[in-house]
Tab-separated table of C-alpha atoms and ligand atoms in Angstrom:
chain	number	residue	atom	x	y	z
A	1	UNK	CA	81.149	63.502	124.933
A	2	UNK	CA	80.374	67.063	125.389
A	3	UNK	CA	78.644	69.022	122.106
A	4	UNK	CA	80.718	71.358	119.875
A	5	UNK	CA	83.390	69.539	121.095
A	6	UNK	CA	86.889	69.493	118.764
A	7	UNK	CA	87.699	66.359	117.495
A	8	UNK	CA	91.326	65.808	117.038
A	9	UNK	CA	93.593	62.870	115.495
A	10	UNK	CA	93.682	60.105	117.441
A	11	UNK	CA	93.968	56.106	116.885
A	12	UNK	CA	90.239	55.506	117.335
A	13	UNK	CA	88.618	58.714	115.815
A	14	UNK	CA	89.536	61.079	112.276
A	15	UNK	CA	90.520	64.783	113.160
A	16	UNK	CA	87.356	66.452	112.592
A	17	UNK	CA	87.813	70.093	113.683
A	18	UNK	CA	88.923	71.897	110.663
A	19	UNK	CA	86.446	75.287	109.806
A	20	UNK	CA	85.073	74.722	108.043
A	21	UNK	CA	85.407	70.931	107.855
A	22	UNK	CA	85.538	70.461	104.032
A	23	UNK	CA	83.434	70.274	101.072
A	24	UNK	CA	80.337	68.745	100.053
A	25	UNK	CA	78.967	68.802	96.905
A	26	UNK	CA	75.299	67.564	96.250
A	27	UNK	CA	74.463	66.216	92.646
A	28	UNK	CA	70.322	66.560	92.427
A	29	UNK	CA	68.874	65.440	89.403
A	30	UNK	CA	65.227	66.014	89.028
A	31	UNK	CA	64.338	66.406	85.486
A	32	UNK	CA	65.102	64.143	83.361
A	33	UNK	CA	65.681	64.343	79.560
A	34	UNK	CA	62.925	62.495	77.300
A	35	UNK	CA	65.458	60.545	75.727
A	36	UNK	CA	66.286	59.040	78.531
A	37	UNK	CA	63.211	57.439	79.733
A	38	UNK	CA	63.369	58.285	83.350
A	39	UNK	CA	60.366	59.832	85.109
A	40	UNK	CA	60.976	63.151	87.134
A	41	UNK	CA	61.846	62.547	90.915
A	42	UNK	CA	59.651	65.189	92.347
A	43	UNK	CA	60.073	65.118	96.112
A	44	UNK	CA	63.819	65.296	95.260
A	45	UNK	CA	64.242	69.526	96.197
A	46	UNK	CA	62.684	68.658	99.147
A	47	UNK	CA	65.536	66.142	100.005
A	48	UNK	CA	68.147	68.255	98.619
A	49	UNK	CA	66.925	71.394	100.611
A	50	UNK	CA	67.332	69.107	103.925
A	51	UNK	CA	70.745	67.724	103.365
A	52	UNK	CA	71.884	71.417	101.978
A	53	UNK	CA	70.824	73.131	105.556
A	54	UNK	CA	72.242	70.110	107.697
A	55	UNK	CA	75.174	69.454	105.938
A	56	UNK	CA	76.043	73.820	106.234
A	57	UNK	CA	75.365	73.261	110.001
A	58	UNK	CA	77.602	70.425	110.409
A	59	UNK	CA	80.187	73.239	109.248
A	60	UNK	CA	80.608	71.962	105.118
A	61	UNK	CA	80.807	74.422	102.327
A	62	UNK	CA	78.046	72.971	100.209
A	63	UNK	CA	77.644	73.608	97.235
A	64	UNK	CA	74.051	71.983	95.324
A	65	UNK	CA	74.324	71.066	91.552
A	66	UNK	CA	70.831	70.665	89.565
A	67	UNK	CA	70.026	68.130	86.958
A	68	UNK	CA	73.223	67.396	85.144
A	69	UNK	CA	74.184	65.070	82.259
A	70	UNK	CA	76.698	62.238	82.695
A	71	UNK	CA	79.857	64.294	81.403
A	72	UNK	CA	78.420	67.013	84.051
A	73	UNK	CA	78.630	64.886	86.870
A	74	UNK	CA	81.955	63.768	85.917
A	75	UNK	CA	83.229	67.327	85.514
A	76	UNK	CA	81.729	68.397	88.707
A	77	UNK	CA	83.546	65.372	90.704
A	78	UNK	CA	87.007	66.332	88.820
A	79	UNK	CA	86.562	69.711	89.688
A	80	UNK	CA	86.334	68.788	93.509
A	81	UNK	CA	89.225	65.832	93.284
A	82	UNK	CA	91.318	69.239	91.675
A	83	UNK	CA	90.602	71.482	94.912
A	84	UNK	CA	92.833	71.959	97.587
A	85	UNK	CA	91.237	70.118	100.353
A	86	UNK	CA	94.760	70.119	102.853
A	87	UNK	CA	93.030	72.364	105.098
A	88	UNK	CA	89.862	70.243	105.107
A	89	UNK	CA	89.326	67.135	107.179
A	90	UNK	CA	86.784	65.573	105.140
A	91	UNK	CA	84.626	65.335	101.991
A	92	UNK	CA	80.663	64.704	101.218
A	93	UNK	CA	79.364	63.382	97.841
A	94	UNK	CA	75.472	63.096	97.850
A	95	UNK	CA	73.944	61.900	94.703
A	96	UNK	CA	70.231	62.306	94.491
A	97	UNK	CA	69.185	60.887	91.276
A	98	UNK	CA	67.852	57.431	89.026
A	99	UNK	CA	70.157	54.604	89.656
A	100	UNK	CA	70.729	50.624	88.609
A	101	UNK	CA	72.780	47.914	89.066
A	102	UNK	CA	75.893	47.421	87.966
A	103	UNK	CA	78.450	44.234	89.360
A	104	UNK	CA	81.285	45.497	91.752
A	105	UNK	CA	83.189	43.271	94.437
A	106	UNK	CA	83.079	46.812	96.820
A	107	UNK	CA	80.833	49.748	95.276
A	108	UNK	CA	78.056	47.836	93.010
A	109	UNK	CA	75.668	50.294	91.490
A	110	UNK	CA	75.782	53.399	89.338
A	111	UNK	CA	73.851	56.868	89.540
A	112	UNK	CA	71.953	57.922	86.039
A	113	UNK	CA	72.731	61.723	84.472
A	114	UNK	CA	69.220	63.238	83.125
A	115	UNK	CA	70.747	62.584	79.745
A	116	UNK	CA	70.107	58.954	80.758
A	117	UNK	CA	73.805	57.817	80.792
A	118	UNK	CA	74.990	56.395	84.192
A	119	UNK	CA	78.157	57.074	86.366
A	120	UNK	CA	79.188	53.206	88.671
A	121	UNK	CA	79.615	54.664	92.223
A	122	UNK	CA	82.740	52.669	91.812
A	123	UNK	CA	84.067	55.442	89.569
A	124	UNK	CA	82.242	58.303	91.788
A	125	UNK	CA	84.610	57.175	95.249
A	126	UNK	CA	87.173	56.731	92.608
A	127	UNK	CA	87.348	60.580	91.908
A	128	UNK	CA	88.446	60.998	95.271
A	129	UNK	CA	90.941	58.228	96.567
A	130	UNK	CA	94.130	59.176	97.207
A	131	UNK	CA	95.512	58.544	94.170
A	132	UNK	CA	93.494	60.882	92.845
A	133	UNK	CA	92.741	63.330	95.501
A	134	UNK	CA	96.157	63.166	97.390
A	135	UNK	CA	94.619	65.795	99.727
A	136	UNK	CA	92.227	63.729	100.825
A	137	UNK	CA	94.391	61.211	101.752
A	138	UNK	CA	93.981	59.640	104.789
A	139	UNK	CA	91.186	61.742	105.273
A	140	UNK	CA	87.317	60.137	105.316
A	141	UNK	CA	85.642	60.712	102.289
A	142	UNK	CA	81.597	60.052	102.786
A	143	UNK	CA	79.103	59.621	99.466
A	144	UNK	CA	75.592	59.639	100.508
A	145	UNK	CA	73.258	58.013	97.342
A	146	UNK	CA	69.647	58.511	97.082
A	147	UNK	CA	69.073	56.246	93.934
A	148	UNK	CA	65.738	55.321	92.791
A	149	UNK	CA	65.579	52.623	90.491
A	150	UNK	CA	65.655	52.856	87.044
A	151	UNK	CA	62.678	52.042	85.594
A	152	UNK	CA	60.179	54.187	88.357
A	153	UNK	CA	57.033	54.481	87.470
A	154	UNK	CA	55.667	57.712	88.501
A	155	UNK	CA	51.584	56.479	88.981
A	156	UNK	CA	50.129	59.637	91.155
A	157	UNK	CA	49.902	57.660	94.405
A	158	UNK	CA	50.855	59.906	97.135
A	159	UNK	CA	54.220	57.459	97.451
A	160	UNK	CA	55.994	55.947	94.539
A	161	UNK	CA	58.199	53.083	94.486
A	162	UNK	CA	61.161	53.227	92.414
A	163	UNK	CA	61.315	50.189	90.584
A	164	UNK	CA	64.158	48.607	89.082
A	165	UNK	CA	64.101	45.106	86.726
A	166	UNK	CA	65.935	42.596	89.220
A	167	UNK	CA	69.190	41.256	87.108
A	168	UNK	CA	68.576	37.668	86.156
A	169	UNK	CA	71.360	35.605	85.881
A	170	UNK	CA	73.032	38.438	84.467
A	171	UNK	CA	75.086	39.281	87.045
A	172	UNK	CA	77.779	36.392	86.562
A	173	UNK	CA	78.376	38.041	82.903
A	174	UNK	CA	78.545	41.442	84.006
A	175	UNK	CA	81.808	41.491	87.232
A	176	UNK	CA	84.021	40.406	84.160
A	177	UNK	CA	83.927	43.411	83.063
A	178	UNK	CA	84.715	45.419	86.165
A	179	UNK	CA	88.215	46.482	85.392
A	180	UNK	CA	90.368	44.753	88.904
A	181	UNK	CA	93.403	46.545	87.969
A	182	UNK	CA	95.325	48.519	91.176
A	183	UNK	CA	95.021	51.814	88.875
A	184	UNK	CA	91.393	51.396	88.653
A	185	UNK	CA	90.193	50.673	92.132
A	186	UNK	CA	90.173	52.541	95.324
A	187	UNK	CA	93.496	52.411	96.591
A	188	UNK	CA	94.749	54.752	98.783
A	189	UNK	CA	98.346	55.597	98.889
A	190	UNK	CA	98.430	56.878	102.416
A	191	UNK	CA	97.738	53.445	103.943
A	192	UNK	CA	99.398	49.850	103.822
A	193	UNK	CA	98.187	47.254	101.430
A	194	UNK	CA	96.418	45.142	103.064
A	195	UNK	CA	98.310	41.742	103.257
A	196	UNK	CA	95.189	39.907	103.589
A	197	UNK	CA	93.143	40.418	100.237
A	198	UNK	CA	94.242	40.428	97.023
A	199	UNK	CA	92.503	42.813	95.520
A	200	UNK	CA	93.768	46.565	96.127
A	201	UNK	CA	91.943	47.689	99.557
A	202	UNK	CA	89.977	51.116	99.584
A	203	UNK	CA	90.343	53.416	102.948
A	204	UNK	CA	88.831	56.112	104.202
A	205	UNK	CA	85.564	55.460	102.097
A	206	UNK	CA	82.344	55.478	103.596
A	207	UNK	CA	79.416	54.691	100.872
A	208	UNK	CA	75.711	55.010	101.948
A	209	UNK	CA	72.779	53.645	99.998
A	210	UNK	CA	69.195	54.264	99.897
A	211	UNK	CA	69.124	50.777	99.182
A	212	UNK	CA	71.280	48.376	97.951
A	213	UNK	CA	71.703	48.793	93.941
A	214	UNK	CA	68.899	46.876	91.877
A	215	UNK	CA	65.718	47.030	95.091
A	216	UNK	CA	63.030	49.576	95.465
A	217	UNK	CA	63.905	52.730	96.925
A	218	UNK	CA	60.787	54.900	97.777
A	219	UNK	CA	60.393	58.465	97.603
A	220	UNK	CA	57.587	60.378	98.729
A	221	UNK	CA	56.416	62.845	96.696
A	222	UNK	CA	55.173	65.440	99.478
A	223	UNK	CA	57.815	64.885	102.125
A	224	UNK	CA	61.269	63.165	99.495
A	225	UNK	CA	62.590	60.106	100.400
A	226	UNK	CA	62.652	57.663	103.356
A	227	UNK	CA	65.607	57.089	103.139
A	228	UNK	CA	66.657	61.256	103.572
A	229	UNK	CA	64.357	61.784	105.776
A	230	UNK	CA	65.694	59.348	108.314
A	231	UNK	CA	68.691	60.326	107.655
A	232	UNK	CA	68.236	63.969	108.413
A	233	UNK	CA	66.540	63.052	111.434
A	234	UNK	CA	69.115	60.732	112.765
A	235	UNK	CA	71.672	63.655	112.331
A	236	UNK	CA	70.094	66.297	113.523
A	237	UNK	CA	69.152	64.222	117.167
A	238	UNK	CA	72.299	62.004	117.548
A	239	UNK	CA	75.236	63.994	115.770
A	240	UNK	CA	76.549	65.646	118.848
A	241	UNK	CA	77.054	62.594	120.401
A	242	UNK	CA	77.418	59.435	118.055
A	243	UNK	CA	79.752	58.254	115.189
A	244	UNK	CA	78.957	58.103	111.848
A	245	UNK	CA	78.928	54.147	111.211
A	246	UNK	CA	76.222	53.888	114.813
A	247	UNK	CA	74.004	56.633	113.323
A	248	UNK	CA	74.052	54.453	109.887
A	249	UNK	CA	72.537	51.677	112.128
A	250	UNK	CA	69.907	53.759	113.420
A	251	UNK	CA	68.928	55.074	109.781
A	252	UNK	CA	69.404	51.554	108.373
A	253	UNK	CA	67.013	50.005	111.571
A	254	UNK	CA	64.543	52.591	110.949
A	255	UNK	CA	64.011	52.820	107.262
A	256	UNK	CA	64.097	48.721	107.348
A	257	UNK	CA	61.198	48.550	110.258
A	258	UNK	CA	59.140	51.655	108.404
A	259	UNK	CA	58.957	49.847	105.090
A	260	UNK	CA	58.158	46.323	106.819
A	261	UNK	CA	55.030	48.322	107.677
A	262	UNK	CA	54.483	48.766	103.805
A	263	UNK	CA	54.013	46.459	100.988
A	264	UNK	CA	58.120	46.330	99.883
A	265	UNK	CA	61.210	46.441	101.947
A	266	UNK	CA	63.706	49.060	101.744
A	267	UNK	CA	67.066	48.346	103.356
A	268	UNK	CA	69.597	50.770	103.318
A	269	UNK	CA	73.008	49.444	102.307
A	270	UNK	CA	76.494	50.336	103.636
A	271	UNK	CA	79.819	49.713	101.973
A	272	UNK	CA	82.538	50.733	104.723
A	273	UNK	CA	86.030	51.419	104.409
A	274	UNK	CA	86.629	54.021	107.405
A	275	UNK	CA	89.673	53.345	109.939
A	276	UNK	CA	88.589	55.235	112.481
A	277	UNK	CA	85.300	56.642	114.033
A	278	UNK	CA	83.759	59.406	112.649
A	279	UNK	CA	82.132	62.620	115.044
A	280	UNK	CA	80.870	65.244	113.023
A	281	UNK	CA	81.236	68.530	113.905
A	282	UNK	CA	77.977	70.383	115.534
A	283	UNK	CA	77.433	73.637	117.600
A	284	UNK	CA	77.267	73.637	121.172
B	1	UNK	CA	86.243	28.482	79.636
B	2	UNK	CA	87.967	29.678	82.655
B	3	UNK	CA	88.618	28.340	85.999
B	4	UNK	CA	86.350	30.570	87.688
B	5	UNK	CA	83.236	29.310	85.550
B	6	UNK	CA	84.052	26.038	86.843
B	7	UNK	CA	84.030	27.387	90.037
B	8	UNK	CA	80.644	28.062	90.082
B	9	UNK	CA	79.865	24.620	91.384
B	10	UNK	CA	80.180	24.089	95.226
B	11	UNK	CA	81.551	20.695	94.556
B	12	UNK	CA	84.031	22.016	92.191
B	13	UNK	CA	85.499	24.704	94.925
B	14	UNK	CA	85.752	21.756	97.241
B	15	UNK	CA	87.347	19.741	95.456
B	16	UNK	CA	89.965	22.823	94.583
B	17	UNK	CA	91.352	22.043	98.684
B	18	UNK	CA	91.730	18.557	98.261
B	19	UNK	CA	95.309	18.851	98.015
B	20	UNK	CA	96.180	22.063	100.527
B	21	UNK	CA	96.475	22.096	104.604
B	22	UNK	CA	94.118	24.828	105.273
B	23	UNK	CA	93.166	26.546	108.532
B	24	UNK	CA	89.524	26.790	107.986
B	25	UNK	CA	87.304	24.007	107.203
B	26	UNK	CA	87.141	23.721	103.101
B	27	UNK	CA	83.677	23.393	103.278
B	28	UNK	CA	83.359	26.222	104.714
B	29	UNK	CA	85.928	28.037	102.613
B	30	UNK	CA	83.533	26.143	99.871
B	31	UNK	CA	80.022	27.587	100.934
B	32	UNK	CA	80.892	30.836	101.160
B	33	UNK	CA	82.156	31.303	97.503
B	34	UNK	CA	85.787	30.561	97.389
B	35	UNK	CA	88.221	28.268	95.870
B	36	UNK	CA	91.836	27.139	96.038
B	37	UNK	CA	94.473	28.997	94.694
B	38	UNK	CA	96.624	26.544	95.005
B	39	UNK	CA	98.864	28.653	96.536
B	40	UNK	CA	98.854	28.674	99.962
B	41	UNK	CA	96.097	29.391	101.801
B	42	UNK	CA	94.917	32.159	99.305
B	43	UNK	CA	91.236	31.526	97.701
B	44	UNK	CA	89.098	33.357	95.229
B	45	UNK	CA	85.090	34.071	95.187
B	46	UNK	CA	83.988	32.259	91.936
B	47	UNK	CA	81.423	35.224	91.797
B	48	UNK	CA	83.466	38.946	92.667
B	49	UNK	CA	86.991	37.909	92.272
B	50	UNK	CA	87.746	38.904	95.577
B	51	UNK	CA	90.442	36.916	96.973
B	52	UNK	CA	91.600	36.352	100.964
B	53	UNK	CA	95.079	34.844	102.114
B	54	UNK	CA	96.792	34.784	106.051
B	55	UNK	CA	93.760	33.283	107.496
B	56	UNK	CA	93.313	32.793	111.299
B	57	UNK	CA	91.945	29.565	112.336
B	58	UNK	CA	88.901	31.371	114.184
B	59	UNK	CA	87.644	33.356	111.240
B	60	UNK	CA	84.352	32.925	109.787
B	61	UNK	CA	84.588	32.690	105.473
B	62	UNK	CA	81.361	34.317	105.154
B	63	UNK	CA	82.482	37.427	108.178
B	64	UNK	CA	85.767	37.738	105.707
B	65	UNK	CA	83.236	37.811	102.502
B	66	UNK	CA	81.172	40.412	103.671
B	67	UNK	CA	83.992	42.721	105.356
B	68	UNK	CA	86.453	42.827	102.259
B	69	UNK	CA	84.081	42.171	99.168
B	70	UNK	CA	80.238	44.078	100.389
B	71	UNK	CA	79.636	44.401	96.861
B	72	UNK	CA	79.740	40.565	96.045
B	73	UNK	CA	76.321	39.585	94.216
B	74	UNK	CA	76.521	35.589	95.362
B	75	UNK	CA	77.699	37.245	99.010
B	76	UNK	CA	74.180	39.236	99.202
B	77	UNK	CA	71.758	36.705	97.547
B	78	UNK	CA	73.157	33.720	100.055
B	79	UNK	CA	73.303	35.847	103.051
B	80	UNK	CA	71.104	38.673	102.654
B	81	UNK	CA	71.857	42.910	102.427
B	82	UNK	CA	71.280	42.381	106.850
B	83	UNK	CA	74.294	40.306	107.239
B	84	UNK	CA	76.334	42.224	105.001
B	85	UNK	CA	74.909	45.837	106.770
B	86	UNK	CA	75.823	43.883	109.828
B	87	UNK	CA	79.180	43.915	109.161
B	88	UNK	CA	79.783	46.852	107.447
B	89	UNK	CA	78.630	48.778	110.591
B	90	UNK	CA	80.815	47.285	112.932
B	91	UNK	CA	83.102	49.333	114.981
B	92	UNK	CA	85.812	50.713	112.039
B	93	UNK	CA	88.569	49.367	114.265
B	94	UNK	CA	87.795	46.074	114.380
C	1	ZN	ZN1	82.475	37.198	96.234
């Protein structure tokens, strides 16, 4: 595949040549409220910086939001479901913030506002289905989340781990309450039910973890996070020439074998509901 | 209190097939989370909810878990956040 290349409709991969491509909108929280009980995530600017500069050269208009409540991060994900994205070909949600677990059959976890209050990512890919988002329709819709757990103790060492209290038992108690109405989940309009599950199928969704919700996600406070870090990398040395979903493998492989070096594990999760292959644009 | 509680037990979600023809081994169906329906060949995870139907006889329960229901907490403490990544990052037109 030759770089810079346009990438077109087809059965196997999304139209990715729009200019630019779409939005992407990157939710950093950093300072958190007393109230709330979470330490500061310094390192964070430094991961925000790197996905701001790569995400502009893989042709997004991105736009960084700083340290905002729960109702902010709301607002700021109804205000991008309300744009016009029909000349777009795809959207980015990165959330860099405090997260925990919360029970869901396809996007467990949520992301904490600095007030303390937390958004489920369930509701985050919600914002943009196509119900929702009919512009997007059809179209991949990709949420990055750097969440650190929810308890983090921030001790000095030069790297922190995010801790979060493993759920107990609780778990059982807790997926009653996710709503498993059709009007709640991801459902996208543009595509077919699917005949095999019962439960109303999400498309076009792409969610990336740190880690999956409820383990230690670590963040360095010199260089940000692992997880961002080999992220970035893997993007900025394979994106000319691999799919999205194979460069998840190499940033899920490599985060997994640098923290087996360490005293916890960090495995990046990834909850996939794409169609097609990915190819980001880049510059030849 | 509901049927799903009850489900919790493997025993119980085998015993849910005793009465239905279905295309993939019960105790298989069983292991991997789900129970009978009753209705057809459609089964339920005890734990997410999530429920399958039109099964092919060479499809693996725990494959069908981990494609459709990622989230599922019994799915990722019995087979691990690997297996599930595993799947998840198969090629999108599978
Ligand atoms: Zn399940």
């Amino acid at each position: 595949r030759p770089q810079g290349r346009t990438r077109r409709d087809s059965i196997q991969s999304y139209k990715m040549d729009a200019s630019p491509c779409g939005h992407c909108l990157i939710i950093n929280n950093v300072e958190f409220e007393p109230e709330s009980e979470l330490s500061n995530r310094k390192g964070s600017n430094i991961d925000c910086d790197k996905l701001e500069s790569k995400f502009k050269a893989l042709n997004f208009i991105v736009e960084v939001r700083t340290n905002l409540k729960q109702r902010q991060i709301k607002h700021e994900l109804a205000s991008l479901c309300k744009k016009d994205h029909s000349q777009y070909d795809c959207c980015v949600v990165i959330m860099l913030s405090h997260g925990t677990e919360v029970s869901h059959n396809r996007f467990p976890g949520a992301v904490y506002g600095v007030d303390g209050q937390h958004v489920p990512v369930q509701h985050i890919t919600n914002y943009l289905n196509g119900q929702h988002c009919p512009s997007l329709q059809g179209k991949p819709k990709l949420f990055f989340i750097q969440a650190c757990g929810g308890g983090e103790r921030d001790t000095g060492f030069e790297v922190s781990p995010d801790e979060v209290e493993p759920s107990h038992g609780g778990a059982d108690d807790q997926t009653d309450a996710i709503p498993m109405s059709s009007s709640s989940d991801s459902l996208s309009m543009s595509d077919e039910p699917d005949a095999r599950v019962t439960l109303p199928t999400p498309s076009d969704i792409l969610v990336s973890y740190s880690t999956f919700p409820g383990y230690v996600s670590w963040r360095d406070t010199q260089s940000g996070s692992w997880y961002v870090e080999t992220l970035n990398g893997i993007l900025e040395e394979n994106a000319a020439t691999d799919d999205l979903v194979t460069m998840l493998m190499m940033v899920n492989h490599e985060v997994s074998q640098n923290s087996a070096k360490g005293l916890y594990k960090q495995m990046p999760g990834s909850f996939n509901f794409l169609r097609k292959l990915l190819y980001f644009q880049t510059q030849a | 209190a509901n049927v799903r509680a009850q489900m919790g037990s493997y025993e119980e979600r085998l015993a849910s097939f005793a009465a239905v023809q279905h295309p993939i081994d019960p105790e298989r169906l069983a292991r991997a989370g789900f129970y009978s329906t009753g209705a057809r060949d459609m089964v339920l995870c005890f734990r997410c909810d999530g429920g399958l139907k039109g099964w092919q006889p060479e499809e693996d329960p725990w494959e069908e878990h981990a494609k459709h229901y990622p989230g599922c907490s019994f799915l990722l403490a019995e087979k691990g956040q690997e297996f599930v990544n595993n799947i998840q990052l198969q090629d999108p037109r599978r």
